[in-house]
């Protein structure tokens, strides 16, 4: 027999409250109101303390619903009304034991009710109320009747050609819901991964993949067909990779999507890249540059000619910075032309050319044609080969401002990369005007940000770079940030301006180490320094900064 304990006693035992506070709350609470809720309302305890107390005192497991996949089969056991009434959601069943995540695992009425309805032994687990509510929305909304309809429909059609008729087909609703949810979560990509009997839907949020839920494979072909129709891809071709792009109306906003399919042994894996509008990020001041860097970047952009390079690994936000730079330069007096692969965002007033290797329009070819168009400013999506590098440098020497990106680990490493591509050091010296290195780090969630005193190791990291720090911050994890402690990302930068001294060093074919030493003595703020400054401001954590600056 379970021991029935009162929540008030538990919290006193755990040392979060004294018995007077509990007595007072009991007297003042509204009739029918639970004590836990009354205490939360008076801010005598936090939800995390409540969960910890239940966990340690009663040994009830705490479950994080953002990191736990709910088995969709068990949802059928508990009707939605009941789940809402008691704020709970079933997670999985093992033999005759049903695991249920509850906001209040001491609600014995609910537990007895569930045991009667399902006929299973119920094992309550505790979860944050907001997470349970969101899980109910998420799992019951894409309800199973919808998926069963879809299964029935697709089974009646022959295997080869999935046909989608009426507009309210369940599959169409399902795809819309997946997209809408991705946008609500600020996901950059949606992954659909086929497994043997099921397929997974995962969202990449702030650079991290998170599994959303799994579905039965029976609806995969219809889902794939629907997404291919949206992306104007060939539905009948499922043995070759395809990609397409499309603008769709999701809810009330237009979203650019890039869709890419890849045949795997269990079906086609689909990745949808959501390119939500650039509107909020186009301004230079919104890039999160520190004051020194912002000044330097503006100076670089205001040069009438020269080559500006952005460096960093894939997914380090180079494109956004590039576009912000273009946006800053975009006036009626200049002709700006870009050659990109693919064109990610459309900017009014800028001529954008899409590379198309199938018809032989390469970066180099596009660039040659562009230079005959009398441009002032040219943007090249990426310098991948010697030919492109050569034209880019020559264009910067003939009075054009050229912006582009390179995959290197640091700003200074861009110089040897260009010379390795066979460009003479004296050309690099006279053409290159500046290099920006960039990485993205996750930003601490403002809702659950907590200060803490740095330990020995943490202080050491700052002291090594000549900084002192008295307090650091971290995110505790809350329902706003999916319990990760992070929400959104910010960039950290380093900038190298090519001045006369560096030009001389290059022309004399000095080593990169010499250039590095000169930049350091000249007060260059490296990625790590900018990262530490942002840690000090409480914007991100030391782990994030070290992760991106040491591992690349």
XYZ file of N, CA and C in Angstrom, residues 2 34 74-93 96-126 132 136 140:
168
model
N 0.505 2.212 -0.856
C 1.290 3.449 -0.880
C 1.096 4.226 0.408
N -5.163 23.365 -4.377
C -4.136 22.469 -3.833
C -3.078 23.279 -3.110
N 0.208 4.671 -26.329
C -0.422 4.715 -25.005
C -1.371 5.905 -24.857
N -1.301 6.854 -25.780
C -2.222 7.996 -25.692
C -3.670 7.521 -25.801
N -3.845 6.408 -26.521
C -5.211 5.906 -26.734
C -5.829 5.452 -25.421
N -4.987 5.107 -24.430
C -5.511 4.568 -23.173
C -6.177 5.653 -22.335
N -5.712 6.891 -22.496
C -6.238 7.954 -21.639
C -6.860 9.038 -22.505
N -8.165 9.277 -22.349
C -8.803 10.306 -23.176
C -8.262 11.707 -22.867
N -8.314 12.560 -23.867
C -7.764 13.903 -23.730
C -8.398 14.681 -22.574
N -9.749 14.525 -22.416
C -10.429 15.299 -21.358
C -9.814 14.973 -19.992
N -9.557 13.678 -19.795
C -9.005 13.239 -18.514
C -7.593 13.805 -18.323
N -6.808 13.758 -19.406
C -5.429 14.257 -19.329
C -5.451 15.737 -18.940
N -6.397 16.489 -19.540
C -6.486 17.918 -19.235
C -6.992 18.152 -17.819
N -7.995 17.342 -17.412
C -8.613 17.541 -16.099
C -7.569 17.397 -14.989
N -6.713 16.373 -15.111
C -5.745 16.122 -14.045
C -4.324 16.610 -14.367
N -4.148 17.259 -15.514
C -2.822 17.687 -15.980
C -1.812 16.541 -15.914
N -2.014 15.569 -16.796
C -1.082 14.446 -16.841
C -1.008 13.940 -18.274
N 0.015 13.185 -18.573
C 0.110 12.578 -19.906
C 0.812 11.229 -19.760
N 0.266 10.175 -20.407
C 0.908 8.866 -20.308
C 2.200 8.866 -21.132
N 3.229 8.160 -20.661
C 4.494 8.169 -21.403
C 4.719 6.828 -22.090
N 4.730 5.745 -21.290
C 4.863 4.425 -21.930
C 4.347 3.357 -20.982
N 4.090 2.160 -21.555
C 3.682 1.077 -20.659
C 4.625 -0.103 -20.808
N 2.198 -4.598 -17.306
C 0.950 -4.000 -16.810
C 1.209 -2.719 -16.022
N 2.369 -2.083 -16.279
C 2.691 -0.850 -15.565
C 2.625 0.318 -16.544
N 1.850 1.335 -16.199
C 1.727 2.491 -17.093
C 2.432 3.675 -16.438
N 3.432 4.228 -17.148
C 4.133 5.385 -16.591
C 3.416 6.657 -17.042
N 3.093 7.497 -16.062
C 2.336 8.713 -16.360
C 3.061 9.921 -15.782
N 3.275 10.931 -16.620
C 3.886 12.166 -16.121
C 2.772 13.053 -15.580
N 2.893 13.486 -14.322
C 1.829 14.269 -13.695
C 2.394 15.564 -13.122
N 1.603 16.619 -13.186
C 2.026 17.865 -12.546
C 1.894 17.699 -11.033
N 0.915 16.857 -10.606
C 0.745 16.604 -9.177
C 0.682 15.097 -8.935
N 1.834 14.452 -8.689
C 1.849 12.990 -8.549
C 1.251 12.523 -7.228
N 0.810 13.478 -6.370
C 0.188 13.083 -5.109
C -1.336 13.128 -5.229
N -1.816 13.287 -6.459
C -3.255 13.351 -6.662
C -3.788 11.918 -6.740
N -4.157 11.373 -5.553
C -4.527 9.954 -5.518
C -5.842 9.690 -6.231
N -6.716 10.693 -6.282
C -7.985 10.497 -7.012
C -7.672 10.219 -8.476
N -6.767 11.035 -9.023
C -6.414 10.897 -10.440
C -5.830 9.512 -10.681
N -4.940 9.091 -9.772
C -4.268 7.805 -9.967
C -5.290 6.667 -9.925
N -6.222 6.735 -8.954
C -7.242 5.682 -8.866
C -8.121 5.680 -10.107
N -8.480 6.876 -10.563
C -9.284 7.008 -11.769
C -8.605 6.328 -12.950
N -7.330 6.620 -13.106
C -6.571 6.076 -14.240
C -6.504 4.562 -14.157
N -6.307 4.042 -12.926
C -6.186 2.594 -12.806
C -7.498 1.925 -13.171
N -8.604 2.584 -12.827
C -9.909 2.000 -13.166
C -10.125 2.031 -14.680
N -9.819 3.162 -15.282
C -10.091 3.314 -16.713
C -9.191 2.421 -17.562
N -7.902 2.356 -17.210
C -6.964 1.655 -18.089
C -6.760 0.198 -17.688
N -7.036 -0.098 -16.419
C -6.793 -1.463 -15.966
C -5.317 -1.753 -15.728
N -4.477 -0.710 -15.756
C -3.047 -0.920 -15.501
C -2.666 -0.367 -14.139
N -1.547 -0.864 -13.625
C -0.940 -0.236 -12.452
C -0.345 1.093 -12.919
N -0.592 2.165 -12.209
C -0.058 3.454 -12.653
C 1.183 3.812 -11.847
N 2.260 4.161 -12.563
C 3.466 4.632 -11.874
C 3.588 6.138 -12.134
N 3.260 6.961 -11.118
C 3.297 8.405 -11.366
C 4.733 8.927 -11.427
N 4.971 9.873 -12.340
C 6.255 10.572 -12.383
C 5.931 12.054 -12.377
N 6.866 12.860 -11.877
C 6.548 14.280 -11.762
C 7.158 15.064 -12.916
N 3.768 19.605 -19.077
C 2.672 18.651 -19.270
C 1.612 19.287 -20.168
N 0.389 17.895 -23.781
C -1.010 17.553 -24.103
C -1.390 18.227 -25.425
N -1.940 15.387 -28.259
C -3.348 15.104 -28.533
C -3.844 15.904 -29.727
